[in-house]
mmCIF file of C-alpha atoms and ligand atoms in Angstrom:
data_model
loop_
_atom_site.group_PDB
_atom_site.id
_atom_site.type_symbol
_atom_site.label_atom_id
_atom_site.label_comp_id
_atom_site.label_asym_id
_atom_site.label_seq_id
_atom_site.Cartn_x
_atom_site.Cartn_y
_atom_site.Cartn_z
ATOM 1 C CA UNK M 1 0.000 0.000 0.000
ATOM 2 C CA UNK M 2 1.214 3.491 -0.787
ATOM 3 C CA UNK M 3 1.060 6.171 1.338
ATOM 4 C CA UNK M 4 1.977 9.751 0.959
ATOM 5 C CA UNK M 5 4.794 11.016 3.533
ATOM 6 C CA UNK M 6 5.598 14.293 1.767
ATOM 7 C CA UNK M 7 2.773 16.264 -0.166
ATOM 8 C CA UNK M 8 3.579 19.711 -1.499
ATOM 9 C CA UNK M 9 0.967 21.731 -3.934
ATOM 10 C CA UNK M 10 1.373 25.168 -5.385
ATOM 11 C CA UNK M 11 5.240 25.611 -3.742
ATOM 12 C CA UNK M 12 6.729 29.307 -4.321
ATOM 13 C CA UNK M 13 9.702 30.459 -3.693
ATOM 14 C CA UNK M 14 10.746 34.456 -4.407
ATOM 15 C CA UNK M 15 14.098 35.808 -3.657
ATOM 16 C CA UNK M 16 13.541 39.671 -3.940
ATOM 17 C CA UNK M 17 12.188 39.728 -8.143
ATOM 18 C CA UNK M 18 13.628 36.251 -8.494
ATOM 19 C CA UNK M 19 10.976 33.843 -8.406
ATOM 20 C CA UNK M 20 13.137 30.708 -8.415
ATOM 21 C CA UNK M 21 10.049 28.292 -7.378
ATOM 22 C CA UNK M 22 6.833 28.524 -9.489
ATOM 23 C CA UNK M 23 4.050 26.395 -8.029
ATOM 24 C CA UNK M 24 6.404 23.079 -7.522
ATOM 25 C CA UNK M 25 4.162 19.968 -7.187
ATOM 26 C CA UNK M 26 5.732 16.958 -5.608
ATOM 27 C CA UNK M 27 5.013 13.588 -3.494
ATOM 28 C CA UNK M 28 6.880 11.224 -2.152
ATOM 29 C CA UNK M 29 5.277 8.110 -1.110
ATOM 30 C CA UNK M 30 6.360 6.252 1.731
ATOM 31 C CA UNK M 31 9.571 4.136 0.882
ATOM 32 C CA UNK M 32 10.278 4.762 -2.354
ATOM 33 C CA UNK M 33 13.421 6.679 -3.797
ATOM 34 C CA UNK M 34 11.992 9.479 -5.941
ATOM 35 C CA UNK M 35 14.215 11.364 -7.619
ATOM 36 C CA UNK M 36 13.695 15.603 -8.355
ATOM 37 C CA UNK M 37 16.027 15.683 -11.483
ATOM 38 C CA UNK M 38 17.005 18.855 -13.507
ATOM 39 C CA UNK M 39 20.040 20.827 -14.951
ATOM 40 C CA UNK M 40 21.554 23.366 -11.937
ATOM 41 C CA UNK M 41 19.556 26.471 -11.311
ATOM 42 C CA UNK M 42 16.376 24.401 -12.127
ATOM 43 C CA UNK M 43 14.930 25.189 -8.109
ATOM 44 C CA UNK M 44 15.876 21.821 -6.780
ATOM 45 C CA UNK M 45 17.921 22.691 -4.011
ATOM 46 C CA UNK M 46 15.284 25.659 -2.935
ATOM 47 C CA UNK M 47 12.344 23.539 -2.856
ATOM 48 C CA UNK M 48 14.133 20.654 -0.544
ATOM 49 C CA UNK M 49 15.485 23.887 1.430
ATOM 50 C CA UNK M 50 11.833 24.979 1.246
ATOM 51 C CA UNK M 51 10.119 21.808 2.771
ATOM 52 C CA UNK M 52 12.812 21.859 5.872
ATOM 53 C CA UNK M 53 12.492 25.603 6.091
ATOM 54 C CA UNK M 54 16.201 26.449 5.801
ATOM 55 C CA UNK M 55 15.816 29.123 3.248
ATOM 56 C CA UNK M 56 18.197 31.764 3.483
ATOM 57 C CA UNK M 57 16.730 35.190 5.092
ATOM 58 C CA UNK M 58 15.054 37.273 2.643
ATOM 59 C CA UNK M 59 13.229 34.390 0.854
ATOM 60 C CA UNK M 60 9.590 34.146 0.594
ATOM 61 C CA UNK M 61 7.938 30.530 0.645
ATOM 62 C CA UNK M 62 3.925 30.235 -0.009
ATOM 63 C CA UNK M 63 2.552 27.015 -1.100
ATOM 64 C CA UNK M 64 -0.686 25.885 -1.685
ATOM 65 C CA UNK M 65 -0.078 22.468 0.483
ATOM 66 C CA UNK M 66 2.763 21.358 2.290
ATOM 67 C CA UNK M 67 2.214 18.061 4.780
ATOM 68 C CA UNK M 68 4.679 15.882 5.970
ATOM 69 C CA UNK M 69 3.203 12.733 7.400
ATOM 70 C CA UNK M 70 -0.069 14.183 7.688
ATOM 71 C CA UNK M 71 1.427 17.344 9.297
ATOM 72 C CA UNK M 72 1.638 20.640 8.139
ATOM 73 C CA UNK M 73 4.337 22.003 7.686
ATOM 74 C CA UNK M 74 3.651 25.754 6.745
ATOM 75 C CA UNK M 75 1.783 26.087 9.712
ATOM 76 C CA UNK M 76 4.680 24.760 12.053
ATOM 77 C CA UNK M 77 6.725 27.325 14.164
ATOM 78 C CA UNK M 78 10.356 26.915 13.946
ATOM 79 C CA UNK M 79 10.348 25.158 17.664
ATOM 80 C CA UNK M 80 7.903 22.458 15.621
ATOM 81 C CA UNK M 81 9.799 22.145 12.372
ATOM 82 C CA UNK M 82 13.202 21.189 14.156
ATOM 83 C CA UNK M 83 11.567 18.943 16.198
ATOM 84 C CA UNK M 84 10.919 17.159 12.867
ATOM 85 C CA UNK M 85 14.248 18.383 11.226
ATOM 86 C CA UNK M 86 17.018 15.212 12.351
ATOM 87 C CA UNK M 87 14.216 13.354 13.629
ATOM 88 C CA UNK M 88 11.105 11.643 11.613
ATOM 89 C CA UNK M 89 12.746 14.275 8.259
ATOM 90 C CA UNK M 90 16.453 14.320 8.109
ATOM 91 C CA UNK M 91 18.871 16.034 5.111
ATOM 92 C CA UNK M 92 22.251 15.343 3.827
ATOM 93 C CA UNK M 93 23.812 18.066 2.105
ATOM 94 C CA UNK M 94 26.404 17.739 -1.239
ATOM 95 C CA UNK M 95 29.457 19.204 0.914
ATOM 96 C CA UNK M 96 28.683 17.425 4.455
ATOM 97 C CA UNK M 97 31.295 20.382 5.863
ATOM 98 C CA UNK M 98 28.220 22.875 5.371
ATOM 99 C CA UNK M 99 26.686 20.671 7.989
ATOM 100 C CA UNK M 100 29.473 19.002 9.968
ATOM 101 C CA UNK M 101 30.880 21.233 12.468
ATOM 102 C CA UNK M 102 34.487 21.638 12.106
ATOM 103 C CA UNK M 103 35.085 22.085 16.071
ATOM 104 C CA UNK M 104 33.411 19.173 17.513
ATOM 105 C CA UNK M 105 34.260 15.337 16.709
ATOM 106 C CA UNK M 106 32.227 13.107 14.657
ATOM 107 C CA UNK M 107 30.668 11.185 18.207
ATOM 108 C CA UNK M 108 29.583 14.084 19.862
ATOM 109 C CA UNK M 109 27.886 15.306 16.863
ATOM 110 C CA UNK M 110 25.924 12.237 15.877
ATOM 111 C CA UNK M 111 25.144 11.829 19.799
ATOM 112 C CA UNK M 112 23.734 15.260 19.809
ATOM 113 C CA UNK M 113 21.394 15.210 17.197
ATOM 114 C CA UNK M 114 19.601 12.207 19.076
ATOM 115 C CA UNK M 115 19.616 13.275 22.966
ATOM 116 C CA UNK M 116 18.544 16.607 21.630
ATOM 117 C CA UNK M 117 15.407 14.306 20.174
ATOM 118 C CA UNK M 118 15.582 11.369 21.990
ATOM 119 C CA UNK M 119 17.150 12.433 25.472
ATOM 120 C CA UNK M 120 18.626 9.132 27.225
ATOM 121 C CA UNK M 121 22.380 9.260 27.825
ATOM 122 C CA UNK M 122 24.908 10.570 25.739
ATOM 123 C CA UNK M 123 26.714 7.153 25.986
ATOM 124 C CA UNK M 124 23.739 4.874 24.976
ATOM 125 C CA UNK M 125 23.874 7.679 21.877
ATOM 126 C CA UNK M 126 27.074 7.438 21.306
ATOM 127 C CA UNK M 127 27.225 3.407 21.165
ATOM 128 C CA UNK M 128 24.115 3.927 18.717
ATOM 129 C CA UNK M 129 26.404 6.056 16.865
ATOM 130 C CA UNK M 130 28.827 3.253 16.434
ATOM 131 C CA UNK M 131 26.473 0.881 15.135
ATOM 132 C CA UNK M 132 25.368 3.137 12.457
ATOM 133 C CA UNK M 133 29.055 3.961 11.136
ATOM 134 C CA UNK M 134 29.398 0.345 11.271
ATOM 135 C CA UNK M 135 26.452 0.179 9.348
ATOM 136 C CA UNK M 136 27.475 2.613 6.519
ATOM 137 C CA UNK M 137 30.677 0.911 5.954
ATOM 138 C CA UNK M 138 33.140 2.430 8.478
ATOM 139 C CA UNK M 139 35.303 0.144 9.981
ATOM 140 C CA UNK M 140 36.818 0.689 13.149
ATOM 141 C CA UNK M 141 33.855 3.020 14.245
ATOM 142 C CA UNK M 142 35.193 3.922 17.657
ATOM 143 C CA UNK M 143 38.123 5.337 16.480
ATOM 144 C CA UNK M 144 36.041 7.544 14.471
ATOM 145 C CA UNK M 145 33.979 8.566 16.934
ATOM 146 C CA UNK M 146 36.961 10.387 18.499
ATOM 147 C CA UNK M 147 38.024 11.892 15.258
ATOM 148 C CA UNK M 148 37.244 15.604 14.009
ATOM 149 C CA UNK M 149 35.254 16.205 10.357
ATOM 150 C CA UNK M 150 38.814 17.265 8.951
ATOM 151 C CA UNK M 151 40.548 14.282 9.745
ATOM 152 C CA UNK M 152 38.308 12.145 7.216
ATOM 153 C CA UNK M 153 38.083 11.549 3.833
ATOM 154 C CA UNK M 154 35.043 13.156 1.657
ATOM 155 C CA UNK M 155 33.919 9.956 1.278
ATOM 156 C CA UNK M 156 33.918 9.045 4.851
ATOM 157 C CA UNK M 157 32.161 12.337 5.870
ATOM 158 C CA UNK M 158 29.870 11.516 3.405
ATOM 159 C CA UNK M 159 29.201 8.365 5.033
ATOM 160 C CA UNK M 160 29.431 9.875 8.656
ATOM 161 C CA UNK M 161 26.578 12.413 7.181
ATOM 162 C CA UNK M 162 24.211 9.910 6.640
ATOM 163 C CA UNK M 163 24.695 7.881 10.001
ATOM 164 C CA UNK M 164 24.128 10.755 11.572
ATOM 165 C CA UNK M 165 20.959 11.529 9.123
ATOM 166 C CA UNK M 166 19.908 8.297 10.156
ATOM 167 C CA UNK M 167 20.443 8.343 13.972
ATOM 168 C CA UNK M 168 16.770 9.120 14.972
ATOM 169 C CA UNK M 169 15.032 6.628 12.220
ATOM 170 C CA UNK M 170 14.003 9.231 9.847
ATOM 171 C CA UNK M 171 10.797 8.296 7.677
ATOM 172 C CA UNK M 172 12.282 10.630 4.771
ATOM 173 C CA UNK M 173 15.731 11.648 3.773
ATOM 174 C CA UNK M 174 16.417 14.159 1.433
ATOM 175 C CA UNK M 175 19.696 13.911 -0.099
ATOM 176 C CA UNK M 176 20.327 16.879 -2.381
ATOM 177 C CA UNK M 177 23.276 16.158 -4.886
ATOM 178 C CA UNK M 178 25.199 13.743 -2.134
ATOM 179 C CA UNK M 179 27.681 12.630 -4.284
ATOM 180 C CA UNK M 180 28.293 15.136 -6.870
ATOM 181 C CA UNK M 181 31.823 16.369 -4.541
ATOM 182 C CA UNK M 182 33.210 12.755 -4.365
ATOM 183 C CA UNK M 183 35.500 10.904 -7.208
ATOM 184 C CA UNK M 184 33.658 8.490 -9.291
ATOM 185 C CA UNK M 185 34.125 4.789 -7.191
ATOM 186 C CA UNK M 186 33.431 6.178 -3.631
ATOM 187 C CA UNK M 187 30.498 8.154 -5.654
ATOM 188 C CA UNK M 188 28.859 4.371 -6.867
ATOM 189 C CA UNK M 189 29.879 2.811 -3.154
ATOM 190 C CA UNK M 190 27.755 5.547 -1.447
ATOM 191 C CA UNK M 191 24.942 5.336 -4.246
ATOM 192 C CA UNK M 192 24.808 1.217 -3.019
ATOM 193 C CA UNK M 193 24.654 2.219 0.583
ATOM 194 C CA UNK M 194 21.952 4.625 0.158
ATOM 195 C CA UNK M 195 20.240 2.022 -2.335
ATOM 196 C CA UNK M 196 20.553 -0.637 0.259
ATOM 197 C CA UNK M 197 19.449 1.667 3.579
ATOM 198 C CA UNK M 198 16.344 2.671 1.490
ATOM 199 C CA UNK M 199 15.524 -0.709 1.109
ATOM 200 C CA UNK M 200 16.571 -1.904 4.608
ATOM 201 C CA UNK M 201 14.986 0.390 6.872
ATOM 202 C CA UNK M 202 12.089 1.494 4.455
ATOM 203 C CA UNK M 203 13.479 4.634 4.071
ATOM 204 C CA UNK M 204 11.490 7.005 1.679
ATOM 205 C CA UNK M 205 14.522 9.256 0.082
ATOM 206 C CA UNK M 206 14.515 12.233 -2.129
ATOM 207 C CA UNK M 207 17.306 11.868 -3.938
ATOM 208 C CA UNK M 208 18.515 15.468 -5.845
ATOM 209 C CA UNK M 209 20.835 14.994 -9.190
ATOM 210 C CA UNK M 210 20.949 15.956 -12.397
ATOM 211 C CA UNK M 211 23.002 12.403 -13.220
ATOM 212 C CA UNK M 212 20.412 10.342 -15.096
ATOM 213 C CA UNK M 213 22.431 7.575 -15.125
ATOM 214 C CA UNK M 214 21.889 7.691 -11.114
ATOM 215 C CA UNK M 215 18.446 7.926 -11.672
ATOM 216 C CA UNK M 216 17.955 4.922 -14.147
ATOM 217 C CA UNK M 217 19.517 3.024 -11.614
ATOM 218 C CA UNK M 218 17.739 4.062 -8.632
ATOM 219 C CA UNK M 219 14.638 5.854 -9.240
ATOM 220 C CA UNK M 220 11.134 4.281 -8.238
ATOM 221 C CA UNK M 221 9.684 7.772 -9.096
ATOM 222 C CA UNK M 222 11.367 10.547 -10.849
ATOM 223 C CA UNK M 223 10.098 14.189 -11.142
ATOM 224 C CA UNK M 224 11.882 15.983 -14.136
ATOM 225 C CA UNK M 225 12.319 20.247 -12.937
ATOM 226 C CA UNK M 226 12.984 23.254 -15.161
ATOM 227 C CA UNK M 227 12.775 26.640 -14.739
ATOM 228 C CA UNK M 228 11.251 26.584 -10.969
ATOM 229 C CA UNK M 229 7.912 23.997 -12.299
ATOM 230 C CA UNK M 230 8.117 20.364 -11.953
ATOM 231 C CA UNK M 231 7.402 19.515 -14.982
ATOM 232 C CA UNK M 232 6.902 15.776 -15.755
ATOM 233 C CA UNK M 233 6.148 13.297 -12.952
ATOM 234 C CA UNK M 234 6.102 9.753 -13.482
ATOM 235 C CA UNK M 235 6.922 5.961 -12.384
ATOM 236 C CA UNK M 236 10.575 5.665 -13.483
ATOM 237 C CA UNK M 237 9.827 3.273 -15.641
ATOM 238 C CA UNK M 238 6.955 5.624 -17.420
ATOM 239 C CA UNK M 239 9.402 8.228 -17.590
ATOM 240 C CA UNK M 240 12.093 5.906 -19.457
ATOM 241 C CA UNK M 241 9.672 4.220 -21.516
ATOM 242 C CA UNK M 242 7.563 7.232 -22.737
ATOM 243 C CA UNK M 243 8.997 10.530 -21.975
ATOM 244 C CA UNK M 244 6.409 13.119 -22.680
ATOM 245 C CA UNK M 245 7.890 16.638 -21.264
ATOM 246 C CA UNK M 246 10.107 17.938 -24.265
ATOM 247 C CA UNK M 247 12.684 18.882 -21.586
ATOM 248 C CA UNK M 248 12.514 15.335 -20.326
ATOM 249 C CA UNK M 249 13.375 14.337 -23.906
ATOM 250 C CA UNK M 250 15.956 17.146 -24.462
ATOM 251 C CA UNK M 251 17.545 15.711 -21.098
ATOM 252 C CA UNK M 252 17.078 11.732 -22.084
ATOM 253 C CA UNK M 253 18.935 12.127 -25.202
ATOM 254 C CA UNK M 254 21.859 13.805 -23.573
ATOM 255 C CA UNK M 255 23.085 11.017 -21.603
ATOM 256 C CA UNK M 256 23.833 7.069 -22.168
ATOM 257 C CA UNK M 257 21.035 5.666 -20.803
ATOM 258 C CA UNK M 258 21.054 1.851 -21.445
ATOM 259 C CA UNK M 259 19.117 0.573 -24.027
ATOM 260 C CA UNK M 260 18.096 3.875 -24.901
ATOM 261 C CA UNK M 261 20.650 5.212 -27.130
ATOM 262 C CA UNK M 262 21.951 3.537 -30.389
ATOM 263 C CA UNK M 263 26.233 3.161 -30.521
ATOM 264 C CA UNK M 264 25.835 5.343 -34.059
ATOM 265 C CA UNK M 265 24.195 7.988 -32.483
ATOM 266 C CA UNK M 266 25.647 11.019 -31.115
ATOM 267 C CA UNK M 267 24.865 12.119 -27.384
ATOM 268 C CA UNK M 268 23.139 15.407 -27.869
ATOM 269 C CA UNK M 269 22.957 18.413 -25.684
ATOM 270 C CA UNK M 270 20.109 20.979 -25.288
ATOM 271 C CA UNK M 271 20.931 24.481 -26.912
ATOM 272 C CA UNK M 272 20.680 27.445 -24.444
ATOM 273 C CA UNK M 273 20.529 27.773 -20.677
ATOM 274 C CA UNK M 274 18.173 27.489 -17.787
ATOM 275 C CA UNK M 275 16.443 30.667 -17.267
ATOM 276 C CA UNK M 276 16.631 32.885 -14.114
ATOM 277 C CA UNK M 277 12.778 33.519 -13.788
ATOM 278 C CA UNK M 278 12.017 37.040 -13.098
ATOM 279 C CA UNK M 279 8.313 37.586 -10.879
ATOM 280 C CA UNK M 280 5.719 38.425 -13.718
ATOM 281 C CA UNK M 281 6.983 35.544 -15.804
ATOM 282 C CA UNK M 282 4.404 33.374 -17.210
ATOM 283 C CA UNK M 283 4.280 30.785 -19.441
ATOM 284 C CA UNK M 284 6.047 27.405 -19.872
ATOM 285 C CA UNK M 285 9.856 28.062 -18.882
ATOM 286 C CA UNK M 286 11.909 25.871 -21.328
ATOM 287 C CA UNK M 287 9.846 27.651 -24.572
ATOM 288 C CA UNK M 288 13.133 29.340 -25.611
ATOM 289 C CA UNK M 289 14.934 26.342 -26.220
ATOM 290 C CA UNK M 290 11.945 23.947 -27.286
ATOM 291 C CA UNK M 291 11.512 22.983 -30.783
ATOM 292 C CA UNK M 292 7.956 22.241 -30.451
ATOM 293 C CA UNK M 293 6.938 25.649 -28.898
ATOM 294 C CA UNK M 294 4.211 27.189 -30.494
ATOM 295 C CA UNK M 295 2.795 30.763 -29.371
ATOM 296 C CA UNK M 296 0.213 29.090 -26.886
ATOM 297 C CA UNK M 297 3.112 28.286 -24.473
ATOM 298 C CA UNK M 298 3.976 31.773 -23.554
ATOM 299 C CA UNK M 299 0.206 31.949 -21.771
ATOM 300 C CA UNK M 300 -1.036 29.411 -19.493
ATOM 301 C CA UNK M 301 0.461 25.544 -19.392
ATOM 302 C CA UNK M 302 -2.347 23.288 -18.709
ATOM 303 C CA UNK M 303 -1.527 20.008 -16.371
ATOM 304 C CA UNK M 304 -2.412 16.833 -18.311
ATOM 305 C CA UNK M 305 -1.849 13.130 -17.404
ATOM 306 C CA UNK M 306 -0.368 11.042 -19.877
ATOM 307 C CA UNK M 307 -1.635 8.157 -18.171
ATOM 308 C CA UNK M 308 -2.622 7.770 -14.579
ATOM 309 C CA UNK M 309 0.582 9.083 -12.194
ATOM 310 C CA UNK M 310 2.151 10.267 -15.177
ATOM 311 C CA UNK M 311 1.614 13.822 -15.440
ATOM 312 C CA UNK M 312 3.139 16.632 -17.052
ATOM 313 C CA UNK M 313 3.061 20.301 -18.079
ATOM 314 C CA UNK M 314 2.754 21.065 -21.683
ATOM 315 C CA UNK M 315 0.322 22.166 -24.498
ATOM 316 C CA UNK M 316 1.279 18.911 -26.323
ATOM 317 C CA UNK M 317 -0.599 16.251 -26.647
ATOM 318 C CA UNK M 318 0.300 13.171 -24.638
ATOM 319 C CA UNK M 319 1.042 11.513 -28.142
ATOM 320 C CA UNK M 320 3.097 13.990 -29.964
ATOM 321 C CA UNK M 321 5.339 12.273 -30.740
ATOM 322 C CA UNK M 322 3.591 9.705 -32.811
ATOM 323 C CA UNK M 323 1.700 12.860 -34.464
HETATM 324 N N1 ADP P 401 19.748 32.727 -1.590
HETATM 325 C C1 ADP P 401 19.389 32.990 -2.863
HETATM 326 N N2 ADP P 401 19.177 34.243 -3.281
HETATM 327 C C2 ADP P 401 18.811 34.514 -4.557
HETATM 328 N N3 ADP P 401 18.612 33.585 -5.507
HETATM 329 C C3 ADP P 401 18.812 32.303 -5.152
HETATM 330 C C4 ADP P 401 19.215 31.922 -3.818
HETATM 331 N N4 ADP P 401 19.325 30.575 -3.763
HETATM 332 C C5 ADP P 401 19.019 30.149 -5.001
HETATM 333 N N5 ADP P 401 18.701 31.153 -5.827
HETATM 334 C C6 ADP P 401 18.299 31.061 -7.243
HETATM 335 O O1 ADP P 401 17.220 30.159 -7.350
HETATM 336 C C7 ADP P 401 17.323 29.390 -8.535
HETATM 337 C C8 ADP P 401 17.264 27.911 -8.204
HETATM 338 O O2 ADP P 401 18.445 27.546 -7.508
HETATM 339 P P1 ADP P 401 18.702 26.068 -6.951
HETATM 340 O O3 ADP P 401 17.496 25.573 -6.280
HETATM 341 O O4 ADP P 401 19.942 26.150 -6.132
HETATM 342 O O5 ADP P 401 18.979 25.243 -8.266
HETATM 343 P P2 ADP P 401 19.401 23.713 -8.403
HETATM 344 O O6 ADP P 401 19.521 23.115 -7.043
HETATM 345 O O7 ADP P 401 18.307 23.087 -9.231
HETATM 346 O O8 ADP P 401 20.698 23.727 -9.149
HETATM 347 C C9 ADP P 401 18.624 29.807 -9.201
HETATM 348 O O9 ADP P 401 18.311 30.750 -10.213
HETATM 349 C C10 ADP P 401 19.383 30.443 -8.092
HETATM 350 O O10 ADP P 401 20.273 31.408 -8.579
HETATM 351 MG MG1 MG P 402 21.195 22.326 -6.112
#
């Protein structure tokens, strides 16, 4: 059975004239990896930063929904949302410096976060602390415990960062980009782990790249974002099999997805750039650079469903291609 954990409708985000989230529709269902795909400056980073509430000062948030587990969030006070944040809704950043603190060691962070939610002692946290290193593939966990952030590899804060993400049992963990800093092998070893937490614990994880080759190999669900809109939602295997979204399509055909892409063929790459939206902008965001734009996209961009739970934002029709 599927149940909705995270439900945002109608998300906006302004920064000053920037309006860098334009009504941002998203779910993520209750163990499943969905993953919020899109070149960089597409609003994927915002919106996660949105849903925890650790937008920079000076940003403006307004959604039309916004529930975690029932709960709403836009609602909650600060005191309420980091009760959640670390807890039942945890976050693991691309550069785990930004949220490792460089003065205190690796065990009394992770035993922080979970008196702080948990209470108990800090040495019952700080033995669960050790089982959870051991658990994402740190050896000698002890030792670590002892150690500062500096003193470890990026992969190993990497891994420390989701222990500790993982210290209070979260229900979702949104993991924005958590590779994109680390070489290529430790980037596939901490792709596994995550792959094989999710399915362990149940996790649900919302999982921030713009590799589709990650996503191909990952995704249950994966919602495609351009221009501050999500703007194709779909089982991954939907979005694979019939991608509908022109900007899905532009993005498909630049990378190697297998099976998808003949040996002759040359890996394309969408002309232009991603757009920094101004307020006042309407319309669909990618017309600029979309061969099929016709003068009905600069006005209003109707939702349609391809099929069930594969939706989309476009005035074409789910079977353009074929036309
Ligand atoms: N603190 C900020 N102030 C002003 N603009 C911002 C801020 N943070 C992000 N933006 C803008 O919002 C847009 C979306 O950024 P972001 O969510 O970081 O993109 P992504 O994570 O998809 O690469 C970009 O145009 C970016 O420049
Ligand atoms: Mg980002």
């Amino acid at each position: 059975m599927s149940e909705t954990l995270l439900d945002i409708e109608g998300l906006h985000v302004r920064f000053g004239g920037m309006h860098a989230v334009r009504g941002t529709a998203l779910k993520v269902q209750r163990g499943e990896t969905h993953c919020l795909v899109g070149e960089s400056g597409c609003g994927k980073s915002v919106s996660a930063l949105a849903v925890m509430n650790l937008l920079s000062r000076g940003a403006r948030r307004d959604a039309t929904r916004m529930e975690f587990m029932g709960q709403d969030l836009l609602g909650l006070s600060e005191s309420g949302m980091s009760k959640l944040r670390g807890d039942a809704m945890a976050m693991i950043f691309q550069e785990p410096m930004t949220s490792l603190n460089p003065a205190y060691t690796v065990g009394s962070q992770m035993a922080e976060v979970y008196t702080r939610h948990r209470g108990g002692s800090r040495n019952a946290a700080l033995l669960r602390a050790a089982a959870l290193l051991a658990k994402v593939g740190i050896t000698a966990p002890e030792m670590r415990l002892a150690q500062y952030p500096h003193q470890l590899s990026g992969g190993l804060r990497q891994r420390v960062m989701i222990a500790m993400a993982l210290m209070c049992d979260p229900k979702l963990l949104i993991a924005d980009e958590p590779t994109t800093a680390l070489d290529v092998t430790v980037q596939a070893q901490i792709l596994r782990l995550l792959l094989e937490l999710q399915r362990e614990l149940g996790l649900a994880v919302l999982l921030i790249t713009h590799d589709l080759g990650i996503v191909a190999r990952m995704a249950h669900r994966v919602s495609v974002m351009y221009a501050g809109e999500v703007v194709e939602s779909a089982p991954a295997e939907a979005l694979f099999a019939a991608p509908t979204h022109p900007y899905t399509r532009g993005l498909l055909e630049c990378v190697p997805v297998p099976g998808r892409v003949r040996r002759d063929e040359k890996l394309g790459s969408i002309p232009g750039t991603v757009p920094r939206v101004r307020e006042g902008f309407a319309g669909c965001g990618f017309r600029e650079r979309c061969s099929q734009a016709m003068a009905e996209c600069a006005g209003t961009i109707p939702a349609r469903e391809r099929v069930p739970e594969h939706r989309y934002l476009c005035r074409l029709a789910p079977d353009w291609r074929a036309a």
